[in-house]
XYZ file of C-alpha atoms in Angstrom:
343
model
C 42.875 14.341 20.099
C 41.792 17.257 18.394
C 39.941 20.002 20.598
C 36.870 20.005 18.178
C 33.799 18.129 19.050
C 32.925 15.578 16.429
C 29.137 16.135 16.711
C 27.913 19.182 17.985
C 23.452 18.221 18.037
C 22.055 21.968 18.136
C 18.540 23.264 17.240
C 19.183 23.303 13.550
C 20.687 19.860 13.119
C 17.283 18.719 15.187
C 15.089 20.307 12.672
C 17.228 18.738 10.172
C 17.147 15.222 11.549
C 13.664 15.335 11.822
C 13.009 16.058 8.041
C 15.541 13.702 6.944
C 13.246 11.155 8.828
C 10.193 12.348 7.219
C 11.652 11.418 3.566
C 12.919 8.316 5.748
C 9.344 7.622 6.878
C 8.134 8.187 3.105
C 10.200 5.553 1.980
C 9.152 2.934 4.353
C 5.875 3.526 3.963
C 6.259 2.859 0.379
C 7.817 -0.098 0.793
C 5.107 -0.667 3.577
C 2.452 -0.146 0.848
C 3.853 -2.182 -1.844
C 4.727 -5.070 0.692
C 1.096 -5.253 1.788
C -0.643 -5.602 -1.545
C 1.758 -8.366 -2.847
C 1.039 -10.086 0.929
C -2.923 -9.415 0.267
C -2.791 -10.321 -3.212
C -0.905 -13.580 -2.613
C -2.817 -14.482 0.565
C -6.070 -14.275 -1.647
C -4.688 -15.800 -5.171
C -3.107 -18.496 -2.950
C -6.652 -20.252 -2.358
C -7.843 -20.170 -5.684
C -4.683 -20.098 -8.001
C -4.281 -23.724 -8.432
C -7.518 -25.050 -8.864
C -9.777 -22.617 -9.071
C -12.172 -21.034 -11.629
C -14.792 -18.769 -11.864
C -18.184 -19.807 -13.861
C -20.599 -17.945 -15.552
C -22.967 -17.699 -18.303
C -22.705 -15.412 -21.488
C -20.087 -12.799 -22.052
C -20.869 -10.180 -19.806
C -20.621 -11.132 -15.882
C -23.426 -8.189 -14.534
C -26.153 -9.638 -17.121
C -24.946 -13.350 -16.283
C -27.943 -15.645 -14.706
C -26.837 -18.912 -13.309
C -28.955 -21.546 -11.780
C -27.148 -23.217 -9.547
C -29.446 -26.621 -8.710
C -28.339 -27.010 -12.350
C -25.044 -27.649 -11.623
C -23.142 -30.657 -9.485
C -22.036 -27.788 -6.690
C -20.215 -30.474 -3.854
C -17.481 -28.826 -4.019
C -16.850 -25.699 -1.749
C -17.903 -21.942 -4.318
C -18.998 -18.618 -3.629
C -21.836 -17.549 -5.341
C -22.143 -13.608 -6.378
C -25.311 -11.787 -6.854
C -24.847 -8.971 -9.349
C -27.559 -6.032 -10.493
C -26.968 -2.316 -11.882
C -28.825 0.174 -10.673
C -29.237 4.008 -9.805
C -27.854 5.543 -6.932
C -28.479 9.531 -7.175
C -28.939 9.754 -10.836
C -25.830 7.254 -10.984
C -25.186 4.034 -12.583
C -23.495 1.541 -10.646
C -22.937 -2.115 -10.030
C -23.986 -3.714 -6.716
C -23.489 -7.000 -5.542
C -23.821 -9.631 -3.009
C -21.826 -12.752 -1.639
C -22.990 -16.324 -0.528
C -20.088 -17.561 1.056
C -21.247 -20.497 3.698
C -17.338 -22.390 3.597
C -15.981 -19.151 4.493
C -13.776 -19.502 1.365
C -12.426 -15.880 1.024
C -11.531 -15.763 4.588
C -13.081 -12.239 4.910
C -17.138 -11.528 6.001
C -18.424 -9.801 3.333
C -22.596 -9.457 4.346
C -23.426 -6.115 5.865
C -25.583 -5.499 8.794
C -29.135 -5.829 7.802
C -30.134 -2.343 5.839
C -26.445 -1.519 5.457
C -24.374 -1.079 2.557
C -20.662 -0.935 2.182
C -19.404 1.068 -0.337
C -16.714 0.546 -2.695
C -13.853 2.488 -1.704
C -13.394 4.245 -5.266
C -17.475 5.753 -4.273
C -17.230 6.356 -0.867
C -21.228 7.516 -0.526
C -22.450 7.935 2.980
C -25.849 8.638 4.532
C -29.616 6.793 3.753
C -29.612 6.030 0.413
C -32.426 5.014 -2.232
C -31.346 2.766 -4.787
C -33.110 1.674 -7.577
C -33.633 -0.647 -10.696
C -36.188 -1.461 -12.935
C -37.371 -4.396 -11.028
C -37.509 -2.438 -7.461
C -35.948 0.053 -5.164
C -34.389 -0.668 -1.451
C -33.006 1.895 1.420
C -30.077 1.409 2.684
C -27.147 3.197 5.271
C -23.911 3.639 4.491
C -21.258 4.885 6.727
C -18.509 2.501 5.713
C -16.555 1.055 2.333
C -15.155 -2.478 2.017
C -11.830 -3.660 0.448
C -11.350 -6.553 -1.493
C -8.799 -7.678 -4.588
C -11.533 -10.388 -5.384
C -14.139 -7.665 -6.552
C -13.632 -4.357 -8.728
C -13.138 -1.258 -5.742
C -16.273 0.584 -7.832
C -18.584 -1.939 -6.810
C -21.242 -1.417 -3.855
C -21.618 -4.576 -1.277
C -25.362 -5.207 -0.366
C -26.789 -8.048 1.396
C -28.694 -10.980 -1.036
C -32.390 -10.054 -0.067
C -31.455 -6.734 -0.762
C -29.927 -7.863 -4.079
C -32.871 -9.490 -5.051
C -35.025 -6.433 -4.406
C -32.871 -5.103 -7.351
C -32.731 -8.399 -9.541
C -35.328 -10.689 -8.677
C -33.888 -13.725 -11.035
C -31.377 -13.663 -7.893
C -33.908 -15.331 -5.517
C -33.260 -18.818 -7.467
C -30.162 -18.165 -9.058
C -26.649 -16.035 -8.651
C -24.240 -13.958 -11.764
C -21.723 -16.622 -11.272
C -19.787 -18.688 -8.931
C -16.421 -19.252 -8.081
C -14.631 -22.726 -7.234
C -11.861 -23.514 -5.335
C -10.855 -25.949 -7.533
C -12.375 -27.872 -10.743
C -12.735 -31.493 -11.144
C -13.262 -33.488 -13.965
C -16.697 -34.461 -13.342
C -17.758 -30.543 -12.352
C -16.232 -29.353 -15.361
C -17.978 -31.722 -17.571
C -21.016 -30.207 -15.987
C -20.493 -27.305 -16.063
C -19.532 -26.885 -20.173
C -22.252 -29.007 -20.542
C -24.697 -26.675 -19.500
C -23.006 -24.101 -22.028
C -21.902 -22.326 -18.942
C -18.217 -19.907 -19.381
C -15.261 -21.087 -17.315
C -12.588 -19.289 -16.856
C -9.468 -20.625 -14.661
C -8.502 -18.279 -11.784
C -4.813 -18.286 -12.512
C -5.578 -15.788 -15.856
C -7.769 -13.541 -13.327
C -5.275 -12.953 -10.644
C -2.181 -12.824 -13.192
C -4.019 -9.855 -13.705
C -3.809 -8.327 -9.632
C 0.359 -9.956 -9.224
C 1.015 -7.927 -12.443
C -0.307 -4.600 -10.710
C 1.150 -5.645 -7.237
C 4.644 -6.057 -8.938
C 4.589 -3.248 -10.981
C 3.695 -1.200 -8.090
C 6.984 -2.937 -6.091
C 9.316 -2.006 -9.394
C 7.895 1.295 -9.223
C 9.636 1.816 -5.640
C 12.962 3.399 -7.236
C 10.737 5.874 -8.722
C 10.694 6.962 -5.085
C 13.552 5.786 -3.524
C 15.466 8.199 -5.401
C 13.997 11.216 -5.305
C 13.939 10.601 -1.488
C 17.557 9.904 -1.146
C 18.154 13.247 -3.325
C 16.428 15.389 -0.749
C 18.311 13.253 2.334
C 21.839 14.425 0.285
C 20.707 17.661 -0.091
C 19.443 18.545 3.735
C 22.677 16.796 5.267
C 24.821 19.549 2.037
C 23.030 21.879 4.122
C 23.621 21.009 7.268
C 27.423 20.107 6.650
C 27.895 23.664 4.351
C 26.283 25.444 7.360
C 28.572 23.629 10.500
C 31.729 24.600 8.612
C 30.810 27.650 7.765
C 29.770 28.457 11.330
C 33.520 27.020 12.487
C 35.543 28.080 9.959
C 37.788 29.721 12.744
C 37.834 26.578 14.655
C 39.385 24.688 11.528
C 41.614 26.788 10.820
C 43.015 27.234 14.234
C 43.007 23.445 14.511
C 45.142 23.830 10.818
C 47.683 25.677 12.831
C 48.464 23.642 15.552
C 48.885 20.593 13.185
C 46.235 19.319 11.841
C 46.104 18.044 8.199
C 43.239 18.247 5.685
C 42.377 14.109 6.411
C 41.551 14.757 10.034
C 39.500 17.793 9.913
C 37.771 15.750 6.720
C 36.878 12.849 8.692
C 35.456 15.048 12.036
C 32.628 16.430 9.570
C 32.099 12.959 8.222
C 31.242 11.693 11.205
C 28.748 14.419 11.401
C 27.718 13.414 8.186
C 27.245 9.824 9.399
C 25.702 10.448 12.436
C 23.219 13.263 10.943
C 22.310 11.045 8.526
C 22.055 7.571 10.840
C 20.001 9.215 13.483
C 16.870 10.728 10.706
C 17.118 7.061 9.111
C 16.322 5.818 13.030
C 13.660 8.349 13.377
C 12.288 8.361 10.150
C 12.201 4.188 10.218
C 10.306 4.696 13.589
C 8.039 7.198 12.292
C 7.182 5.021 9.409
C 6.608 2.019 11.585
C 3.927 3.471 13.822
C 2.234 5.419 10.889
C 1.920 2.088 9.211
C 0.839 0.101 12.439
C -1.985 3.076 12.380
C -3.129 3.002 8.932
C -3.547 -0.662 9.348
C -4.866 -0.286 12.895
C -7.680 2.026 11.479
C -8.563 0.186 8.461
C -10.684 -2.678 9.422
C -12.513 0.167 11.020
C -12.612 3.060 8.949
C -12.740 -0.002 5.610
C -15.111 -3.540 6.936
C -13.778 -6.160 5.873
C -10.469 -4.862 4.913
C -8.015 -7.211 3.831
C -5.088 -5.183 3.358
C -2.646 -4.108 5.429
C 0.292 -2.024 5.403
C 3.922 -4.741 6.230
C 6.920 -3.006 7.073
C 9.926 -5.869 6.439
C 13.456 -6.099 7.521
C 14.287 -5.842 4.629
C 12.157 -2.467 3.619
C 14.257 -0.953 7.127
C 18.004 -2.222 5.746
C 16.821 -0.370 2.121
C 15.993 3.045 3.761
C 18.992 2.668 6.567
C 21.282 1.962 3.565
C 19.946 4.535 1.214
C 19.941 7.004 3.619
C 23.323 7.188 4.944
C 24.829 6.983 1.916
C 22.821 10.021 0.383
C 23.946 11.614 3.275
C 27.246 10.962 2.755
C 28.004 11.420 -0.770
C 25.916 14.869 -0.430
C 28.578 16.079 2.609
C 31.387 15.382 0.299
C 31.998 19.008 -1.681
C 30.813 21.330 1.971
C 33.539 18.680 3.431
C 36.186 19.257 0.665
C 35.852 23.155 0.812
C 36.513 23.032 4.776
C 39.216 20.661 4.846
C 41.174 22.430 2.071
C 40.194 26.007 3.615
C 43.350 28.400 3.796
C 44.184 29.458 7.569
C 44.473 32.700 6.206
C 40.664 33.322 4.490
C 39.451 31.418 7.927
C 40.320 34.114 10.348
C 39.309 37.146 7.934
């Protein structure tokens, strides 16, 4: 047994442990990120992508009037109330949901005289909005989140819609269907009414949510760089630091393979115990972030999901940066001459 202690935890391999974890963190949260927008995205699309289809009249969906007696409407919809309008010298598009079935799965009518902002305009305070057809006073103190509506619109309640838009007392912009019979859509193109299935709208929203998960690497990597380049430096340091150790250990018999494989395991462990912390770290900072969204964002659908999966892909890719980036500090020590050791 060789008398040289295979991992020797002092302040500075702390400090380095604990930013190794941070880029370990980073990358799970990443993965966190990207895994809760495909699980949001899917949970949504997943009611409406078979069947479903969203109706409306003209080309344009904010100047789109539909009345809905018009139309055969048994089957379960949510009706949206768009207007534009002026918020501090500012264009922008509010709107409001009818949503009796509970369709989207998500409540999404303020508090009477609130307004939820879209997260893209966070705007907070009393706030006058107005159109040409009236004005209405609102508070807003929180956003909303949803991958059914465009993050630059502002959620209102429907009498405070129609303040704004008055053709919204009797009708709504347009409606969308959980699914589409024969008979409704007969009705519906009848009427001269726009239909347009929901499986071409949320191709749109998968598209984004997988380009987001191919886009991981993009981080992966430069994270895993920076894990092989703090455990170089921790490795280069350590044998530096016990240079004289090696090389006594050289004279009393031991070969370039065995001194190799003590600051290896150094290596290993350095490198195993910032993927435990970092995983950790990531885990509760995700929690948190989810935690605080459904307050900080009403409504909020999304979620942060850290996976087995996103864990194994950040253990993995850490250890092994950490390895291959201890290989040349390793190299030099192990094939140190006794001789430059002890001068």
């Amino acid at each position: 047994m060789l008398p040289l202690e295979l991992f020797r935890y002092g302040t500075r391999m702390k400090v380095l442990t604990f930013a190794i974890g941070i880029c370990v963190a980073f990358i799970v949260g990443s993965f966190a990120f990207a895994n809760g927008l495909n699980a949001t995205v899917q949970e949504i699309t997943g009611k409406f992508e078979k069947e479903g289809a969203l109706v409306y009249a003209g080309d344009n969906l904010t100047s789109s009037l539909i009345d809905e007696s018009a139309i055969a409407i048994g089957s379960p919809h949510i009706s949206v109330g768009i207007a534009e309008a002026l918020l501090n010298g500012t264009s922008y598009v509010f709107f409001a949901v009818k949503d009796p079935a509970n369709l989207l799965g998500q409540d999404l009518v303020p508090s009477p005289g609130e307004m939820l902002a879209g997260k893209d305009v966070p705007v907070r305070g009393y706030l006058t909005i107005t159109s040409v057809e009236g004005s209405v006073t609102l508070f807003a103190n929180h956003t909303y989140s949803s991958t059914m509506f465009p993050t630059y619109w502002h959620l209102v309640r429907w009498e405070d819609i129609v303040k704004l838009r008055q053709a919204l007392s009797n009708r709504t912009s347009f409606m969308i269907f959980t699914s589409m019979t024969d008979s409704l859509e007969s009705s519906i193109k009848a009427k001269g009414l726009s239909l347009q299935p929901m499986p071409g709208i949320f191709g749109y929203f998968n598209a984004g949510a997988n380009q987001v998960t191919n886009d991981l690497w993009l981080i992966i990597i430069p994270s895993s760089f920076i894990v092989a380049m703090l455990v170089y430096s921790a490795i280069a340091m350590e044998t530096k630091d016990r240079a004289k150790e090696i090389a006594i250990l050289k004279t009393i018999g031991a070969n370039n393979g065995q001194i190799a494989r003590i600051f290896m395991f150094q290596a290993f462990m350095l490198s195993l115990l910032g993927a435990i912390i970092g995983i950790v770290i990531g885990i509760i900072i995700s929690y948190a972030i989810s935690t605080s969204s459904s307050v900080v964002i009403e409504n909020s659908l999304f979620y942060l999901k850290v996976t087995e999966y996103s864990m194994l892909v950040a253990l993995v890719c850490t250890i092994l940066a950490g390895m291959l980036g201890a290989i040349w500090p390793i190299y030099r020590a192990s094939h140190q001459k006794v001789r430059e050791a002890m001068t």
